[in-house]
Coordinates of C-alpha atoms and ligand atoms in Angstrom, one line a residue:
M1 CA 64.6 124.5 57.7
A2 CA 62.2 124.7 60.7
H3 CA 63.3 121.1 61.7
G4 CA 66.9 122.3 61.6
C5 CA 66.0 125.1 64.1
Y6 CA 64.4 122.7 66.5
L7 CA 67.3 120.4 66.3
M8 CA 69.7 123.3 67.0
F9 CA 67.5 124.3 70.0
F10 CA 67.7 120.9 71.6
I11 CA 71.4 120.6 71.0
L12 CA 71.9 124.0 72.7
S13 CA 69.7 123.1 75.7
Y14 CA 71.5 119.9 76.1
L15 CA 74.9 121.6 76.1
L16 CA 73.7 124.2 78.5
L17 CA 72.7 121.5 80.9
L18 CA 76.1 119.9 80.5
S19 CA 77.9 123.1 81.3
L20 CA 75.7 123.7 84.4
A21 CA 76.6 120.2 85.6
E22 CA 80.2 121.1 85.1
E23 CA 79.8 124.3 87.0
Q24 CA 78.2 122.3 89.9
R25 CA 81.2 120.0 89.9
R26 CA 83.5 123.0 90.1
V27 CA 81.5 124.4 93.1
N28 CA 81.9 121.1 94.8
L29 CA 85.6 121.4 94.7
S30 CA 85.4 124.1 97.4
C31 CA 87.1 123.3 100.7
P32 CA 84.9 123.7 103.7
S33 CA 86.4 123.2 107.1
F34 CA 85.9 119.6 108.2
S35 CA 85.8 117.3 111.3
C36 CA 87.9 114.2 111.7
G37 CA 87.7 112.1 114.8
K38 CA 88.3 114.3 117.8
F39 CA 89.2 117.3 115.6
R40 CA 86.6 119.9 114.8
N41 CA 86.6 122.7 112.2
I42 CA 90.0 122.2 110.7
D43 CA 90.9 123.5 107.3
F44 CA 93.9 124.6 105.3
P45 CA 96.7 123.4 105.4
Y46 CA 94.9 120.2 106.5
S47 CA 92.7 118.1 104.3
K48 CA 91.1 114.7 104.3
R49 CA 91.2 111.9 101.8
K50 CA 88.1 113.0 100.0
H51 CA 89.6 116.4 99.1
P52 CA 93.4 116.0 99.0
E53 CA 93.6 119.1 96.8
C54 CA 92.5 121.2 99.8
G55 CA 95.6 121.0 102.0
F56 CA 99.2 119.7 102.3
C57 CA 98.6 117.6 105.4
L58 CA 96.3 114.7 105.1
I59 CA 94.4 113.7 108.2
D60 CA 93.0 110.2 108.2
D61 CA 91.6 107.4 110.4
C62 CA 88.7 109.6 111.3
E63 CA 86.6 106.7 112.6
K64 CA 89.4 105.3 114.8
P65 CA 90.3 106.4 118.3
V66 CA 93.6 107.9 117.2
Q67 CA 93.8 109.9 114.0
K68 CA 96.9 109.9 111.8
I69 CA 98.6 112.6 109.7
Q70 CA 100.8 112.7 106.6
L71 CA 102.7 115.9 106.4
G72 CA 103.2 115.7 102.6
K73 CA 102.7 113.4 99.7
D74 CA 104.6 110.1 100.1
E75 CA 105.7 111.1 103.6
P76 CA 105.4 108.7 106.6
W77 CA 102.2 108.7 108.7
F78 CA 102.3 109.8 112.4
S79 CA 99.6 109.5 115.0
V80 CA 98.3 113.0 115.7
T81 CA 97.3 114.0 119.2
S82 CA 96.4 117.7 118.8
I83 CA 95.9 120.3 116.1
S84 CA 95.7 123.9 117.3
Q85 CA 94.7 127.2 115.8
D86 CA 98.1 128.7 116.2
Q87 CA 99.5 126.4 113.5
T88 CA 101.0 123.8 115.7
V89 CA 100.4 120.1 115.5
T90 CA 101.4 117.5 118.1
L91 CA 102.2 114.1 116.9
Y92 CA 103.7 110.8 117.9
D93 CA 106.5 109.3 115.9
Q94 CA 106.2 105.7 117.0
V95 CA 109.3 104.5 115.0
F96 CA 111.5 107.1 116.6
Q97 CA 110.1 106.3 120.1
R98 CA 110.8 102.6 119.4
H99 CA 114.4 103.4 118.6
L100 CA 114.7 105.4 121.7
D101 CA 113.1 102.7 123.9
N102 CA 115.5 100.2 122.3
R103 CA 118.4 102.5 123.1
S104 CA 119.4 102.2 119.4
C105 CA 121.9 104.4 117.6
E106 CA 119.3 104.5 114.8
S107 CA 117.7 107.2 116.9
F108 CA 120.3 109.7 115.9
K109 CA 119.0 110.7 112.5
N110 CA 117.0 113.8 111.6
I111 CA 113.3 113.2 111.6
S112 CA 112.1 113.4 108.0
L113 CA 110.0 116.5 107.6
P114 CA 109.0 117.6 104.1
S115 CA 109.7 121.1 102.9
S116 CA 108.3 122.6 99.7
P117 CA 108.0 126.1 98.2
S118 CA 104.6 126.4 100.0
I119 CA 105.0 124.9 103.4
S120 CA 107.7 123.9 106.0
F121 CA 107.7 122.4 109.5
E122 CA 109.8 123.1 112.5
I123 CA 110.2 121.0 115.7
Q124 CA 109.2 123.3 118.6
S125 CA 111.5 122.0 121.3
Y126 CA 114.6 120.3 119.9
L127 CA 118.0 119.3 121.1
T128 CA 121.0 119.8 118.8
L129 CA 123.4 116.9 118.6
F130 CA 126.8 116.7 116.9
K131 CA 127.5 113.3 115.5
C132 CA 131.3 113.0 115.0
P133 CA 133.8 110.3 114.2
K134 CA 135.3 108.9 117.3
I135 CA 138.9 109.7 116.3
L136 CA 138.1 113.4 116.5
G137 CA 139.3 115.2 119.7
N138 CA 137.0 116.3 122.4
I139 CA 134.4 118.9 121.6
P140 CA 133.4 121.5 124.3
M141 CA 129.9 120.4 125.0
N142 CA 128.2 119.2 128.3
F143 CA 127.6 115.6 127.4
K144 CA 129.0 112.9 125.1
M145 CA 127.9 109.4 124.4
S146 CA 129.5 106.7 122.3
C147 CA 127.2 105.1 119.7
D148 CA 128.5 102.6 117.1
D149 CA 131.4 104.3 115.3
S150 CA 130.4 107.8 116.3
M151 CA 130.5 110.0 119.3
I152 CA 127.3 112.0 120.0
Y153 CA 127.8 115.4 121.7
Y154 CA 125.1 117.6 123.2
N155 CA 124.5 120.3 125.7
H156 CA 121.9 120.5 128.4
P157 CA 118.6 121.4 126.8
D158 CA 118.6 124.8 128.7
D159 CA 122.0 125.7 127.4
D160 CA 121.7 127.0 123.9
D161 CA 125.3 128.1 123.6
L162 CA 126.5 125.9 120.8
P163 CA 130.1 125.7 119.6
S164 CA 130.5 125.8 115.8
L165 CA 130.1 122.5 114.1
P166 CA 133.5 120.8 113.6
P167 CA 134.3 119.5 110.1
R168 CA 133.4 115.9 109.6
C169 CA 130.6 116.1 112.2
S170 CA 127.0 116.2 111.3
L171 CA 124.3 118.3 113.0
I172 CA 121.1 116.6 114.0
Q173 CA 118.1 118.2 115.6
L174 CA 115.7 115.9 117.5
P175 CA 112.6 116.6 119.7
V176 CA 113.4 116.9 123.4
A177 CA 111.0 116.2 126.2
V178 CA 109.7 119.4 127.8
S179 CA 108.9 118.0 131.3
K180 CA 110.7 119.4 134.3
T181 CA 112.1 116.0 135.2
R182 CA 114.5 115.5 132.4
Y183 CA 117.3 113.1 132.4
A184 CA 119.9 115.2 130.7
S185 CA 122.6 112.6 131.1
D186 CA 120.5 109.9 129.5
L187 CA 120.0 111.0 125.9
F188 CA 117.5 108.2 125.2
R189 CA 115.2 109.5 127.9
L190 CA 115.8 113.1 127.1
L191 CA 114.5 112.8 123.6
T192 CA 110.9 111.9 122.8
G193 CA 108.7 110.6 120.0
N194 CA 105.8 112.8 121.3
F195 CA 106.4 116.3 120.0
S196 CA 104.9 119.5 118.5
L197 CA 105.6 121.0 115.1
K198 CA 105.2 124.6 114.1
V199 CA 103.4 124.5 110.7
R200 CA 104.5 127.3 108.4
P201 CA 102.8 127.8 105.1
N202 CA 105.1 130.3 103.5
W203 CA 104.0 133.9 103.5
R204 CA 103.6 134.0 99.7
A205 CA 101.5 130.9 99.7
R206 CA 99.5 132.2 102.5
R207 CA 98.9 135.5 100.9
H208 CA 97.7 133.7 97.9
C209 CA 95.2 131.9 100.0
I210 CA 94.1 135.0 101.8
D211 CA 93.5 136.6 98.4
C212 CA 91.3 133.8 97.1
P213 CA 88.0 134.9 98.7
S214 CA 88.5 138.5 97.5
R215 CA 88.8 137.1 94.0
G216 CA 85.2 135.9 94.1
G217 CA 85.0 133.4 96.9
G218 CA 87.5 131.0 95.5
Q219 CA 89.4 128.5 97.6
C220 CA 93.0 127.7 97.9
L221 CA 93.8 124.5 96.1
I222 CA 97.0 122.6 95.6
N223 CA 98.1 121.4 92.2
S224 CA 100.1 118.3 91.5
M225 CA 103.4 120.2 91.7
G226 CA 102.6 121.3 95.3
Y227 CA 101.9 124.9 94.4
L228 CA 98.9 126.8 95.6
H229 CA 96.3 128.5 93.4
C230 CA 92.9 129.9 93.8
S231 CA 90.1 127.8 92.6
N232 CA 88.5 130.7 90.7
T233 CA 91.6 132.1 89.0
E234 CA 91.2 132.4 85.3
S235 CA 93.6 129.6 84.4
Y236 CA 91.6 127.3 86.5
E237 CA 88.4 128.4 84.8
K238 CA 89.9 128.0 81.4
N239 CA 90.9 124.4 82.3
H240 CA 87.7 123.4 83.8
R241 CA 84.9 125.1 82.0
V242 CA 83.2 123.2 79.3
N243 CA 83.7 124.9 76.0
I244 CA 80.2 124.5 74.6
F245 CA 81.4 125.5 71.1
R246 CA 83.5 122.4 71.0
F247 CA 80.4 120.4 70.7
L248 CA 78.6 122.4 68.0
P249 CA 78.4 120.7 64.7
R250 CA 80.6 122.3 62.0
V251 CA 78.1 124.2 59.9
R252 CA 78.9 123.6 56.3
P253 CA 77.6 126.1 53.8
D254 CA 74.4 124.8 52.2
V255 CA 75.0 123.3 48.8
T256 CA 72.8 125.1 46.4
Ligands
LIG301 C1 77.7 118.7 94.8 O1 77.3 117.6 94.1 C2 76.2 116.9 94.5 C3 75.9 115.7 93.6 O2 77.1 115.2 93.0 C4 75.0 117.8 94.7 O3 73.9 117.1 95.3 C5 75.3 119.0 95.5 O4 74.3 119.9 95.5 C6 76.6 119.7 94.9 N1 76.9 120.9 95.5 C7 77.4 121.1 96.7 C8 77.8 122.5 97.0 O5 77.6 120.2 97.5
LIG302 C1 115.8 96.5 119.3 O1 117.2 96.4 118.9 C2 117.5 95.0 118.5 C3 119.0 95.0 118.3 O2 119.4 96.0 117.4 C4 116.7 94.6 117.4 O3 117.0 93.2 117.0 C5 115.2 94.7 117.7 O4 114.5 94.3 116.6 C6 114.9 96.1 118.1 N1 113.5 96.1 118.6 C7 112.7 97.0 118.1 C8 111.3 96.9 118.7 O5 113.0 97.9 117.3
LIG303 C1 119.3 117.9 110.2 O1 118.4 119.0 110.2 C2 119.0 120.2 110.5 C3 117.9 121.2 110.6 O2 117.1 121.2 109.5 C4 120.0 120.6 109.4 O3 120.6 121.8 109.7 C5 121.1 119.5 109.3 O4 121.9 119.7 108.2 C6 120.4 118.1 109.1 N1 121.4 117.1 109.2 C7 121.6 116.1 108.3 C8 122.7 115.2 108.6 O5 120.9 116.0 107.3
LIG304 C1 103.1 109.6 123.6 O1 101.8 110.1 123.4 C2 100.9 109.0 123.2 C3 99.5 109.6 122.9 O2 99.2 110.6 123.8 C4 100.9 108.1 124.5 O3 100.0 107.0 124.3 C5 102.3 107.6 124.8 O4 102.3 106.9 126.0 C6 103.3 108.8 124.8 N1 104.6 108.2 124.9 C7 105.6 108.8 125.5 C8 106.9 108.0 125.5 O5 105.5 109.8 126.1

């Protein structure tokens, strides 16, 4: 019987160590602010490859002169030139700039920006274009330009008085150069691949994240569905804590 007690003691000690190790692993999931290349002290909604669960926007190429950013899972990569505290990020869409330099009608497509229940992005300075079939009559806007089968209409960037979108036309919003020397009559030089985005984690997601520390120092993590949760909420605990009782041998009543 004494032997049985010692055995039980060792098993329990071992299991305790296991659960401590698990606890350590959980602590390691926290999301400290990080540096990457020229960027210092960045945190949510940004993350780096080592901790993708810590943010929506992955920053990479930390060792290279120019860092890149991915605004969401499976989204294209852009070079990133600045990240600022007021939730704006400046990036360079090389593909779009190449289309512009090439004076290609491929330029006139919305830039792909992800949107999810938890975060959205908005181009800070954009120009609205109407892309219409050529057979359509004139539309009262400052400029027009023929491109392939379509006619592109737009106003001077300082003129925000848009007519309503005629049926069969599509609305496209593209980043516009902010310099004073703009070539309003040359659309390919008016638009730019260097632009800033306003990053908007939605207020509910943000509140959730602000709440995390008050719930015991937890961090805001992202699950595989793109939703946010605190690392220390109960469901997380339940999923990650080792249930030591799972390992205990089934005690069968002694056969007497
Ligand atoms: C994280 O894990 C490593 C070993 O895997 C350990 O050395 C470290 O103390 C842990 N905790 C933190 C907070 O980094
Ligand atoms: C520029 O456009 C031409 C004709 O559409 C195309 O063949 C060429 O590959 C384009 N160049 C670049 C750099 O995209
Ligand atoms: C382009 O983006 C704008 C703004 O998000 C949207 O209103 C418009 O419908 C989009 N156009 C197309 C053709 O998807
Ligand atoms: C865009 O920005 C990048 C990085 O700052 C710069 O190298 C490039 O020349 C810029 N291109 C244009 C068209 O402004």
